[in-house]
Coordinates of C-alpha atoms in Angstrom, one line a residue:
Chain A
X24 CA 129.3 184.7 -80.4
X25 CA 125.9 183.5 -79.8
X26 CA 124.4 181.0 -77.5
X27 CA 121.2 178.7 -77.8
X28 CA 118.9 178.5 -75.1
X29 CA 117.6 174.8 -75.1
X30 CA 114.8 175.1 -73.2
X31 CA 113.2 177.3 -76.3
X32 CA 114.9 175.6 -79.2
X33 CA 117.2 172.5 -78.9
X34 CA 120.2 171.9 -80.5
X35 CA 119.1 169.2 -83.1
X36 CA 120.8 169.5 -86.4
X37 CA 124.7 168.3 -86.9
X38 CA 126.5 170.7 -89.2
X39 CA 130.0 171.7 -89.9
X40 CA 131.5 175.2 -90.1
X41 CA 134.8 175.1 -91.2
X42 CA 135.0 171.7 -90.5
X43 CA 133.8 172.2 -86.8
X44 CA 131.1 169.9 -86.0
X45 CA 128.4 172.2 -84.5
X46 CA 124.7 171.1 -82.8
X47 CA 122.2 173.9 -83.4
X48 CA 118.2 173.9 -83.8
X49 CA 116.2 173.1 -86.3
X50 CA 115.1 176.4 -88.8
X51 CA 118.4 178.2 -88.2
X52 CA 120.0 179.3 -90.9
X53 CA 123.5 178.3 -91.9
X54 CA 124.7 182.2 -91.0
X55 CA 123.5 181.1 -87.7
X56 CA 125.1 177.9 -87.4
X57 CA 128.5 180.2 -88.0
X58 CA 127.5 182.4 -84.9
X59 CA 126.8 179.7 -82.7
X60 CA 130.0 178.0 -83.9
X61 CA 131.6 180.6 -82.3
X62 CA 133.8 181.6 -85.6
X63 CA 135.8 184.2 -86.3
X64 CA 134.5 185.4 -89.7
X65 CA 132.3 184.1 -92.5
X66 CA 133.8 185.6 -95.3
X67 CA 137.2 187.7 -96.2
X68 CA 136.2 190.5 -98.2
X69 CA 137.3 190.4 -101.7
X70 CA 138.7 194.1 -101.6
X71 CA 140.8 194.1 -98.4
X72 CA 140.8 190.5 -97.3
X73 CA 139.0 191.9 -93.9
X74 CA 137.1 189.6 -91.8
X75 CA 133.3 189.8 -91.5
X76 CA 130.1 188.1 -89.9
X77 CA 126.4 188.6 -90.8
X78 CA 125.7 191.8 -90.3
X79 CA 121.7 192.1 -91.1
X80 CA 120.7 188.2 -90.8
X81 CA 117.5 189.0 -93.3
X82 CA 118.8 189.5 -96.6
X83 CA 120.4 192.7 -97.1
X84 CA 123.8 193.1 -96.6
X85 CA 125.6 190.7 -98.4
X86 CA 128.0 190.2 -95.6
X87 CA 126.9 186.5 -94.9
X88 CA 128.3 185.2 -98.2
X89 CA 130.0 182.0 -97.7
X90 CA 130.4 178.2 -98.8
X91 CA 127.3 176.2 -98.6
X92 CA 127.7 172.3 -99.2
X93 CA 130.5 173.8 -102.0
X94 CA 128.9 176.4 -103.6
X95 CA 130.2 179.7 -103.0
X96 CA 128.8 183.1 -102.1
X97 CA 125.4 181.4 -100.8
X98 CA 123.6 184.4 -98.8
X99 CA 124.4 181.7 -95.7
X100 CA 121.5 183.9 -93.7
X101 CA 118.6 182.8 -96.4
X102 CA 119.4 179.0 -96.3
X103 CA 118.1 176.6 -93.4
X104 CA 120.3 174.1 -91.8
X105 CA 120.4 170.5 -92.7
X106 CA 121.8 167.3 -91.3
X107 CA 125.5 167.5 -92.9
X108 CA 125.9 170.7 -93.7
X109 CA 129.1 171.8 -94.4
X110 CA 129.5 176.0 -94.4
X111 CA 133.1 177.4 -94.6
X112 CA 134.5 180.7 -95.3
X113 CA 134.0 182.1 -98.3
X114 CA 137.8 183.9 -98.6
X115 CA 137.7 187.0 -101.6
X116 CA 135.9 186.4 -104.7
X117 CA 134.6 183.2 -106.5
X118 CA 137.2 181.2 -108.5
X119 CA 135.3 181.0 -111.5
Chain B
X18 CA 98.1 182.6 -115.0
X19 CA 97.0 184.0 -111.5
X20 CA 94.7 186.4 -110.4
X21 CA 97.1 187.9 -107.9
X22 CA 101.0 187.6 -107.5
X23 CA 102.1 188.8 -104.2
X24 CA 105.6 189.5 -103.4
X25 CA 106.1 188.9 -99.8
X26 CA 104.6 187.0 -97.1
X27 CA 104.9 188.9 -94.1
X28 CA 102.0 190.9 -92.7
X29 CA 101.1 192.8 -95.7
X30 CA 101.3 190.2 -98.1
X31 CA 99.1 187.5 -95.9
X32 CA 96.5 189.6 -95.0
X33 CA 96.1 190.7 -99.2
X34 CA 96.3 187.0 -100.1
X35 CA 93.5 185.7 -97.2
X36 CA 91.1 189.1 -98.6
X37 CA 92.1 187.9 -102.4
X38 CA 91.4 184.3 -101.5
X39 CA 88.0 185.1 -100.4
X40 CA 87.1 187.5 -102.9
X41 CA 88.1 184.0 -105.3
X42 CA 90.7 185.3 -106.8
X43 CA 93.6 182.9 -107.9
X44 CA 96.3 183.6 -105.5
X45 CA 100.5 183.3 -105.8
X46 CA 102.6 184.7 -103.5
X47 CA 106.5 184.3 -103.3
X48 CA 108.9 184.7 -100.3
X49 CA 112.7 184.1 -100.2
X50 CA 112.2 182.4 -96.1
X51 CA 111.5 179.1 -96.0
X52 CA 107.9 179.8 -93.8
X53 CA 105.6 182.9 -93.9
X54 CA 105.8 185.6 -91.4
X55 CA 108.0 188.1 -92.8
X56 CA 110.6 190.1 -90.7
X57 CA 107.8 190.9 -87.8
X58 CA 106.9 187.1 -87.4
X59 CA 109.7 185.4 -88.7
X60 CA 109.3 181.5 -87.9
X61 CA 106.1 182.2 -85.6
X62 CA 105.1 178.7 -86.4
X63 CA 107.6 177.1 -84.6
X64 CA 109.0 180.1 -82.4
X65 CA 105.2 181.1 -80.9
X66 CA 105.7 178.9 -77.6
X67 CA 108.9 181.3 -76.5
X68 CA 107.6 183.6 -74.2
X69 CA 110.5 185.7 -74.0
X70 CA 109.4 186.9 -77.4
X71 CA 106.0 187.9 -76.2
X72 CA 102.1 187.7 -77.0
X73 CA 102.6 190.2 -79.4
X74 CA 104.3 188.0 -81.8
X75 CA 102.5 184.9 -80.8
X76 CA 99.4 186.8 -81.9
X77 CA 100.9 186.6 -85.5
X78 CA 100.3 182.8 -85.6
X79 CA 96.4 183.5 -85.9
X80 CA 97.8 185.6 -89.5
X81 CA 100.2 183.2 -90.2
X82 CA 97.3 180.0 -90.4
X83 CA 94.5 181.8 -91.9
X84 CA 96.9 182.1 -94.8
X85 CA 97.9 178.8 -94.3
X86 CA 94.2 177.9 -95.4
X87 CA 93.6 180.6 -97.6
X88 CA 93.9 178.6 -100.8
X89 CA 96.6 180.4 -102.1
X90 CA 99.9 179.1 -103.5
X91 CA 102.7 179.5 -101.8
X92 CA 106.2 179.6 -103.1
X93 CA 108.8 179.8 -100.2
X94 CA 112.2 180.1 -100.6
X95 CA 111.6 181.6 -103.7
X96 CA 113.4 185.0 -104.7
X97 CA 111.9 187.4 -107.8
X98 CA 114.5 188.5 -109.7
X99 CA 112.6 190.3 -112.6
X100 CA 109.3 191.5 -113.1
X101 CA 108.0 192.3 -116.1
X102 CA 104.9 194.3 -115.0
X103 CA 102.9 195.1 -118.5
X104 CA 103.2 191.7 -119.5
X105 CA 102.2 189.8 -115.9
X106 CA 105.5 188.0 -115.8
X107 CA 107.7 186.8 -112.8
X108 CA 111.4 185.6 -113.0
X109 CA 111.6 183.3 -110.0
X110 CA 114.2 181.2 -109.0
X111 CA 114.2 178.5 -108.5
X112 CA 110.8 176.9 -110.2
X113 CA 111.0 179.0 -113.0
X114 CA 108.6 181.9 -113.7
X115 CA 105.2 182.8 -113.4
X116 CA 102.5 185.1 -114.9
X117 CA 99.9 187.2 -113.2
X118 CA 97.0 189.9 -113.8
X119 CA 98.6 191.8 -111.0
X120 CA 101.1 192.3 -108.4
X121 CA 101.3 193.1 -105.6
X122 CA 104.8 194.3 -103.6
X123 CA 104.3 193.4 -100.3
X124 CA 108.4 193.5 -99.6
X125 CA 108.7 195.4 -96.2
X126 CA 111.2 196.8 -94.4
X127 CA 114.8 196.7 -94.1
X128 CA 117.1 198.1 -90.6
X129 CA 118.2 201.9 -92.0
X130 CA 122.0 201.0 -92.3
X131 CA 124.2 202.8 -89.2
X132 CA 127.6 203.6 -90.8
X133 CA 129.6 204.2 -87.4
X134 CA 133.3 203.9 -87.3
X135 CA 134.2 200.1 -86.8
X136 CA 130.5 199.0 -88.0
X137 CA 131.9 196.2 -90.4
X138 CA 134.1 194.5 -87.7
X139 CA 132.7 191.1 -86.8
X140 CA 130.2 191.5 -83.9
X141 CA 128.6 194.8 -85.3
X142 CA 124.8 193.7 -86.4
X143 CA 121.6 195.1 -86.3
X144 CA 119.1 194.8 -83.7
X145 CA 117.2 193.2 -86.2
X146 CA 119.9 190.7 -86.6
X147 CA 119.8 189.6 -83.0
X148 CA 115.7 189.6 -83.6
X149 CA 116.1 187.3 -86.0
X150 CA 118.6 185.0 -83.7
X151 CA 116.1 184.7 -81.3
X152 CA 113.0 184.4 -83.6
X153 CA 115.0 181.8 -85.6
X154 CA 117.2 179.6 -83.4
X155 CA 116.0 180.9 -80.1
X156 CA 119.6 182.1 -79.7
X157 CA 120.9 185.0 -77.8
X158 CA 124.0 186.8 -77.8
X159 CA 126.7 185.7 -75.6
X160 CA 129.1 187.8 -74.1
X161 CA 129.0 191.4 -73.4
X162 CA 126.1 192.9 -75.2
X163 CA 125.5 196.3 -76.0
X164 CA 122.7 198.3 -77.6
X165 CA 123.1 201.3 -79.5
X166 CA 120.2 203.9 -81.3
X167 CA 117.0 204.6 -81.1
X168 CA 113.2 202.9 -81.7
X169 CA 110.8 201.4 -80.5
X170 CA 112.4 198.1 -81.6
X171 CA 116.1 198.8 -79.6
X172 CA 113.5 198.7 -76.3
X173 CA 111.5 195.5 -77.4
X174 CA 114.8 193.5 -78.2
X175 CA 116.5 194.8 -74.5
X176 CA 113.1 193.3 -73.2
X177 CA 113.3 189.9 -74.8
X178 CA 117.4 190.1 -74.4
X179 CA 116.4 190.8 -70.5
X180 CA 114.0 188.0 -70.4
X181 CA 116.1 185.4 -71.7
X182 CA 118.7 186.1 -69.3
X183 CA 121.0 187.4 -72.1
X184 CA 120.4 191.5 -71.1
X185 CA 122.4 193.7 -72.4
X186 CA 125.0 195.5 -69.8
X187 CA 124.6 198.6 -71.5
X188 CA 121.9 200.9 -73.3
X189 CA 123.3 203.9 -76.0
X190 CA 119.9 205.8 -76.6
X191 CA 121.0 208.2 -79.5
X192 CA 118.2 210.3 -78.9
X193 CA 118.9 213.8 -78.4
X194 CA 117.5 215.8 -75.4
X195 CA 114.6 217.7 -76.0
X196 CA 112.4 215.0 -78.5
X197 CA 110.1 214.0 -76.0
X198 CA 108.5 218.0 -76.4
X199 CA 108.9 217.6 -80.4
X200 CA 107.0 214.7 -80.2
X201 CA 103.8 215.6 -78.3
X202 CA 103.6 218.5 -80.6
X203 CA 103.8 216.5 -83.4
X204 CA 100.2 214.9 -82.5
X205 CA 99.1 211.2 -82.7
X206 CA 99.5 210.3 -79.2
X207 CA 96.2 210.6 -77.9
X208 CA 94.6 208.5 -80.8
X209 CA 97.4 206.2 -80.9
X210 CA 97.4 206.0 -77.1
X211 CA 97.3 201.9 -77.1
X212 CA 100.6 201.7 -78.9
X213 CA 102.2 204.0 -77.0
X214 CA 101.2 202.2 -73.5
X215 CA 102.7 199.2 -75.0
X216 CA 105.4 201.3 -75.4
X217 CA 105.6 202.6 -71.8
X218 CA 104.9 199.0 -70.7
X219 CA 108.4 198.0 -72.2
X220 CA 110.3 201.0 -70.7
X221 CA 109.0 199.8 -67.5
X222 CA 110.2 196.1 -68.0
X223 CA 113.7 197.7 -69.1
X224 CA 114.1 199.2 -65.6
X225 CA 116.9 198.5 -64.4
X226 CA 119.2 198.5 -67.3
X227 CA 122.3 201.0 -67.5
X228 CA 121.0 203.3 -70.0
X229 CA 123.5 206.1 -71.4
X230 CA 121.2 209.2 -72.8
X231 CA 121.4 211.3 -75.8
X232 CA 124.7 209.3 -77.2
X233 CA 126.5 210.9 -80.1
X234 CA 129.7 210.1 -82.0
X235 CA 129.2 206.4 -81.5
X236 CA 132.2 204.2 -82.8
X237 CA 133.3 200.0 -82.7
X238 CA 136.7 199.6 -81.7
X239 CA 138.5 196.3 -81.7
X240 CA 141.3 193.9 -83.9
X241 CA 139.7 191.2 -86.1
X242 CA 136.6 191.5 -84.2
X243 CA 134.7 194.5 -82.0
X244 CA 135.7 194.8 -78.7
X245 CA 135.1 198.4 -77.5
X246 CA 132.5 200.7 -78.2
X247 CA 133.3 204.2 -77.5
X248 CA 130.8 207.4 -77.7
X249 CA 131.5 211.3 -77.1
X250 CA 132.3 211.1 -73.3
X251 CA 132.8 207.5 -72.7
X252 CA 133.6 204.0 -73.5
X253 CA 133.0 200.5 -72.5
X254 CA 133.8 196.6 -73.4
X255 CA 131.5 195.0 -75.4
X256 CA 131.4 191.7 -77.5
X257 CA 128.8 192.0 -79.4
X258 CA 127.3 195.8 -80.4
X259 CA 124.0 195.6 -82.1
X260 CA 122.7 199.2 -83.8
X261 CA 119.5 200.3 -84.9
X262 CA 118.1 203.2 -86.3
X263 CA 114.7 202.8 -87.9
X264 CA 113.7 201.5 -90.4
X265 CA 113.2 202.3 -93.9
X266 CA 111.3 200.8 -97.1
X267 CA 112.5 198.0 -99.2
X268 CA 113.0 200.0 -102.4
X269 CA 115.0 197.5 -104.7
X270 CA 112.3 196.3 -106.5
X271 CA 109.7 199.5 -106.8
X272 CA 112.7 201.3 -107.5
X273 CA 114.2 199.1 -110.5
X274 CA 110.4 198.6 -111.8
X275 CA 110.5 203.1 -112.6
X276 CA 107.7 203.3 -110.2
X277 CA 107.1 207.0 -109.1
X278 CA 108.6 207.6 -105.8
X279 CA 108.3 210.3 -103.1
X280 CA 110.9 211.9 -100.5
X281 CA 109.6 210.7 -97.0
X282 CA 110.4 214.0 -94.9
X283 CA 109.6 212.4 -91.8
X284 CA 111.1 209.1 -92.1
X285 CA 114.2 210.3 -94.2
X286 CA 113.8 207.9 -96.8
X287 CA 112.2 207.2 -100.6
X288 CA 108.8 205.6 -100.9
X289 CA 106.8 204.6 -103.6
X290 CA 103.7 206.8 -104.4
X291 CA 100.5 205.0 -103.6
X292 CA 96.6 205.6 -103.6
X293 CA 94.3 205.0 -101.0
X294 CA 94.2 201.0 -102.3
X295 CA 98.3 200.9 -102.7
X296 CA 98.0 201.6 -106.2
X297 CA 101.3 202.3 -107.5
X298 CA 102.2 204.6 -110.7
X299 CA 101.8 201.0 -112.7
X300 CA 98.4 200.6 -113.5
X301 CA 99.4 196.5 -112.6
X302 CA 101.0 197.2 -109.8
X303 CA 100.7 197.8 -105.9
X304 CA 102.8 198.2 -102.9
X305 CA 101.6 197.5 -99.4
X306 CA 102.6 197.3 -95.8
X307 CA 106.2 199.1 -94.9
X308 CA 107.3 198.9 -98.5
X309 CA 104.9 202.1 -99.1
X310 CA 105.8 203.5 -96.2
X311 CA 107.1 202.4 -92.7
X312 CA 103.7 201.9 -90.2
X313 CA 104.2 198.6 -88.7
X314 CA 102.0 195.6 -89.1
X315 CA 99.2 196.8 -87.6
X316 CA 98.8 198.8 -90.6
X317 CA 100.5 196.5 -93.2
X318 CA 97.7 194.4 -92.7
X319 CA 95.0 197.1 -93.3
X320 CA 97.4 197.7 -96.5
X321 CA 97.2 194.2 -98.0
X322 CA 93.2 193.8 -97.6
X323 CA 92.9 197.4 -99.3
X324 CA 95.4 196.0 -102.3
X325 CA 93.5 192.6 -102.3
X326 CA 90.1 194.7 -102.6
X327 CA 91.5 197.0 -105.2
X328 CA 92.7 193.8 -107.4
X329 CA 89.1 192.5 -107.3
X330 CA 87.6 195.5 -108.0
X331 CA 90.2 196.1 -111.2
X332 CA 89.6 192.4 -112.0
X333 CA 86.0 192.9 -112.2
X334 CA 84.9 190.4 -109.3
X335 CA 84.3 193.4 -107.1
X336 CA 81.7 196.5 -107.7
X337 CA 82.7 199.8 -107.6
X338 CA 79.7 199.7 -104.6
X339 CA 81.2 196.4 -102.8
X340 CA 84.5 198.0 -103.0
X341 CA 83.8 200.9 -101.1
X342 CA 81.5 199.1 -98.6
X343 CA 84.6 196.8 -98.0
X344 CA 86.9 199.0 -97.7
X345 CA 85.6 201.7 -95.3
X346 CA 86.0 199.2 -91.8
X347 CA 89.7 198.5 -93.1
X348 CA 90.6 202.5 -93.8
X349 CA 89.5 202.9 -90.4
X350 CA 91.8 200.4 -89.1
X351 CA 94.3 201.8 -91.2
X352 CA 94.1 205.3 -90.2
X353 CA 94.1 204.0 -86.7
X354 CA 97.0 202.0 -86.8
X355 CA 99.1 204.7 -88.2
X356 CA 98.3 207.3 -85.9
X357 CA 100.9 207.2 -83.6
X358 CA 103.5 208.4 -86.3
X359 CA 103.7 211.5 -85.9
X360 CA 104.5 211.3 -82.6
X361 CA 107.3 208.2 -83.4
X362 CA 108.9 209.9 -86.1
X363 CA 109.5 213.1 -84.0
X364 CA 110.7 211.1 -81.4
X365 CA 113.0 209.2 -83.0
X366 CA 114.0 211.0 -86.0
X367 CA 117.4 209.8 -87.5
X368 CA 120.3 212.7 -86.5
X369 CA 122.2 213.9 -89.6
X370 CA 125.4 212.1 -88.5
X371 CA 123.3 209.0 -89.3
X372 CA 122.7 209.7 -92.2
X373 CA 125.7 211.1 -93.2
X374 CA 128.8 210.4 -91.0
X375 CA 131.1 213.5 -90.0
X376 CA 134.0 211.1 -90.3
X377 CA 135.6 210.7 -93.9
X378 CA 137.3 207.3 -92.7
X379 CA 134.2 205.6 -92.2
X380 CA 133.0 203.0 -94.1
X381 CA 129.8 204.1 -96.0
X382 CA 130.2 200.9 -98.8
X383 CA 130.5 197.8 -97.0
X384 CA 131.2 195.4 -100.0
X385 CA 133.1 197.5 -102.2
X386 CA 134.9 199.3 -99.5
X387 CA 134.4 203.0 -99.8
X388 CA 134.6 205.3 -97.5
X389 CA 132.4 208.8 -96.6
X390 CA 135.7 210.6 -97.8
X391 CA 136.1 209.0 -101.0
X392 CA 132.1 209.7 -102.0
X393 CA 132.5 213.4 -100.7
X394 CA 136.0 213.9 -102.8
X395 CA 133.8 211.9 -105.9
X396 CA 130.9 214.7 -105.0
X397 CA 133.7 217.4 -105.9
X398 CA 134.8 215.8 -108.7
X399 CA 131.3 216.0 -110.4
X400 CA 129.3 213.0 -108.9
X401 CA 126.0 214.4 -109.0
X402 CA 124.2 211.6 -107.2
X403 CA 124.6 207.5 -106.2
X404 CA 123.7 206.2 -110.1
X405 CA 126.9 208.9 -111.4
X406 CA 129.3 207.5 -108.3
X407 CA 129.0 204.3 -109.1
X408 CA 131.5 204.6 -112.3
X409 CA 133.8 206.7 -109.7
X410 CA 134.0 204.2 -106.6
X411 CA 131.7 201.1 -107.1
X412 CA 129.0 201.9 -104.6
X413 CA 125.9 200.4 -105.8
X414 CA 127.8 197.8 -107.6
X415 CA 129.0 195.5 -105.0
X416 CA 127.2 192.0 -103.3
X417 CA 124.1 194.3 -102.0
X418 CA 123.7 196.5 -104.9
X419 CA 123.5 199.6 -102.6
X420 CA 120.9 198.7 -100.5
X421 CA 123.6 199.1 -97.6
X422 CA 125.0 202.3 -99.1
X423 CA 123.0 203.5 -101.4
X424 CA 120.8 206.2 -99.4
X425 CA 124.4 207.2 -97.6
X426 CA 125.8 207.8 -100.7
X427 CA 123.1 210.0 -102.3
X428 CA 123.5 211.7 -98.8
X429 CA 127.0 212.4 -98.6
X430 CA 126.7 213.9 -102.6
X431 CA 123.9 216.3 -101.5
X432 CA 125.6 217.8 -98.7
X433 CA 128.9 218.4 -101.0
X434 CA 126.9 219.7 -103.8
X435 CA 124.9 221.9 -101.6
X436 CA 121.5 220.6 -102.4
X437 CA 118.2 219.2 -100.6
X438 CA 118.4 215.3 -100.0
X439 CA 115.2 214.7 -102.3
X440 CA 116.7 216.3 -105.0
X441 CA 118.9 213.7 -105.5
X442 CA 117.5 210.9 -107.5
X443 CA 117.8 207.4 -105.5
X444 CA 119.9 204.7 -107.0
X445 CA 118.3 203.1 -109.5
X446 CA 118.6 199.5 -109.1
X447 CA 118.6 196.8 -111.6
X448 CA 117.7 193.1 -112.5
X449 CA 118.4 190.7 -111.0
X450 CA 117.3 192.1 -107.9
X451 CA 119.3 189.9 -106.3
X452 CA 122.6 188.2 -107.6
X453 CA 122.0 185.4 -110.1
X454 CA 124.9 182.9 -111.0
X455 CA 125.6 182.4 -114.6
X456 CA 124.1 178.6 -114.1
X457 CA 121.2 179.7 -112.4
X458 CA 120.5 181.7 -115.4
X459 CA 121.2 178.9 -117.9
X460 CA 118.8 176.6 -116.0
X461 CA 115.8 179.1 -116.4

């Protein structure tokens, strides 16, 4: 759970995680929009179903894979916000 | 066709393309964020007013718009997945490829992965992570925070955490007794004095914070998310635990390009072998700033104007005279920047438990799911190093492709087998360096 300090950064940008409406600032990335949502996970792993959140928030890990806009396993950490967004929980593998 | 393709636009890869630029060579350089700055100064541009983040990283903004007027293309948001170094040619997505005399790697650094029991329960990130939070959205962690390693970087993010009103309620310095000693004798200090009273000046701004010392057998506890962290002697609530231990080069691509490589003794970690100018073992092909070695920026910068000198020499717009003329301010600034090494690599050396965990239940794969006890039992059964356990557990072949678990791994296997750490070769990464869809592909 993380918390925006509005004096530095306003909240600006209207996305949805999960379907949660969510203000956060401009230049966040959608992995952030899911931390400042407050949500329980980003993904379900496709080997164990375990919750996880973003783990390195630059690239690495993998563990920020998620639903951008309807696509599936975007690296949510890599993509800015934009007005609309919608990022939900990407839950196992990709139906292909 | 470009002069110069740099991979990277953090420190190293700026301060290559503003030397290229004014050497007039034509300049292309590729980053996967949306604005340049690498990890270091991640979204300076728009994060330079926040003074809870310091003048250090303000100063970055100076970098950041002299590339801005360098003349150099810039491709942001743009992620190489293949590199075809003899014939100069760049898979990039998206846009579509590109084709240069020479590249330059200018990749950087990523957090040396902290396998801990618990470390893939929600709420577990790297100090980094939280870095980036700040840098980013100007967000902090809400909560119970706690802290756990060892670096220069766990006391720079407990001072920005602490200025933002957001400090942590407790410090786990995994430093054993005793380093302080080690790291005097390893030199550097004197001559690298300025860094380390920058250093002193953030211990003395963390005054005041409950510090544990010395912390071993670290763990995240907790159901669906972490809620505990719990060391060799004690516990304590947390919400959020953020770990750091170092960090280490970016590998994937040097790696999966063949380039020679050496074992880092100090640093615990695989680096590619570079000259004096970042010439790799590729005769097109250089690797600057902490992807040839961690230094800091300080000394990525140095690294990119050597590699940016180098190409115009090896491009014939620089003599072999003007070169060395050139270069000999910039090797002093070099040399100078890295000379307080010694003294942080002794100090802050990773422990073996790091890099190996004593616990067979903990996770060392994060994607695929494999634990330390499955790669030691795979280590018995014959695994003789990361690229063989990959066709006995799937490390290496998950989401990250091993950059999470790939140095555990080759760890875990050397201490079965009985053998030195550099004796095992590193996982050998592949193309795509990073995932491609099938569609992405097809739209090439």
């Amino acid at each position: 759970m993380y918390a925006t300090r509005p004096e530095a950064r306003p909240a600006t940008v209207e996305v949805f995680v999960d379907g949660v409406a969510v203000m956060v600032p401009a230049g966040a990335s959608a992995a952030a929009a899911v931390l400042l949502a407050g949500a329980a996970a980003i993904r379900e792993t496709s080997i164990s179903g375990a919750p996880r959140l973003p783990y390195c928030m630059m690239g690495v890990c993998f563990d920020c894979l998620a639903e951008v806009d309807g696509a599936p396993n975007v690296q949510a950490c890599m993509v800015a916000v934009a007005p609309g967004m919608r990022i939900s929980r990407q839950r196992g593998a990709r139906h292909v | 066709m470009f002069d110069l393709a740099i991979i990277g636009a953090g420190p190293a890869g700026m301060a290559a393309a503003v030397e290229a630029r004014a050497l007039g060579l034509s300049v292309l350089v590729v980053d996967e964020q949306p604005a340049p700055g690498g990890q270091v100064f991640r979204a300076v541009e728009a994060a330079h007013g926040d003074a809870v983040l310091g003048a250090e990283y303000s100063a970055g903004l100076g970098l950041v718009e002299s590339f801005r007027r360098s003349g150099a293309t810039f491709r942001p948001g743009t992620t190489l997945w293949h590199l075809d170094p003899d014939a100069g040619e760049l898979s990039l997505t998206p846009g579509g490829p590109a084709q240069a005399r020479r590249v330059l790697l200018a990749t950087g650094a990523q957090e040396r992965p902290v396998p801990i029991a618990g470390w893939t329960l929600p709420g577990v990130m790297g100090m980094g992570a939280a870095q980036i939070m700040l840098k980013t959205a100007g967000a902090v962690p809400a909560g119970r925070v706690v802290l756990a390693g060892q670096g220069p970087l766990l006391w720079l993010l407990a001072v920005q955490l602490k200025r933002a009103g957001a400090a942590p309620v407790l410090v786990l310095e995994t430093t054993p007794k005793g380093r302080l000693g080690a790291a005097f004798r390893a030199g550097g200090w004197f001559r690298g004095r300025a860094l380390l009273l920058k250093g002193l000046g953030l211990l003395r701004e963390a005054r005041g914070l409950a510090v544990v010392r010395a912390v071993t057998g670290l763990r995240a506890e907790g159901a669906g998310r972490v809620q505990r962290v719990a060391w060799d002697g004690g516990s304590a609530a947390c919400d959020t635990l953020l770990l750091h231990e170092g960090v280490v080069p970016a590998t994937q691509v040097p790696l999966a390009l063949g380039l020679e490589h050496a074992w880092d003794a100090a640093q615990q970690c695989w680096r590619p072998v570079v000259d004096d100018y970042g010439a790799a073992s590729h005769d097109r092909v250089a690797v600057a700033g902490d992807g040839a070695g961690i230094g800091g920026w300080q000394a990525a910068v140095a690294a990119g104007q050597l590699a940016a000198l180098d190409a115009a020499h090896r491009l014939g717009r620089l003599t072999a005279a003007g070169l060395a003329q050139r270069a000999a301010p910039v090797r002093r600034m070099h040399a100078e920047a890295l000379a307080l090494r010694p003294f942080l690599d002794a100090l802050y050396a990773p422990s073996a438990a790091v890099l190996a965990p004593v616990d067979d239940q903990v996770m060392v794969c994060r994607c695929e799911e494999v634990t330390a006890g499955q790669v030691r039992a795979a280590a018995r059964l014959g695994a003789q190093g990361p690229n063989q356990a990959k066709t006995f557990l799937r490390t290496g072949m998950g989401a990250c492709q091993g950059r999470m678990c790939g140095a555990t791994v080759a760890r875990l296997i050397a201490e079965i087998r009985g053998v030195a750490p550099e004796t095992v070769a590193p996982l050998r990464p592949r193309a795509p360096y990073k995932p491609l869809t099938v569609g992405q592909l097809a739209g090439l």
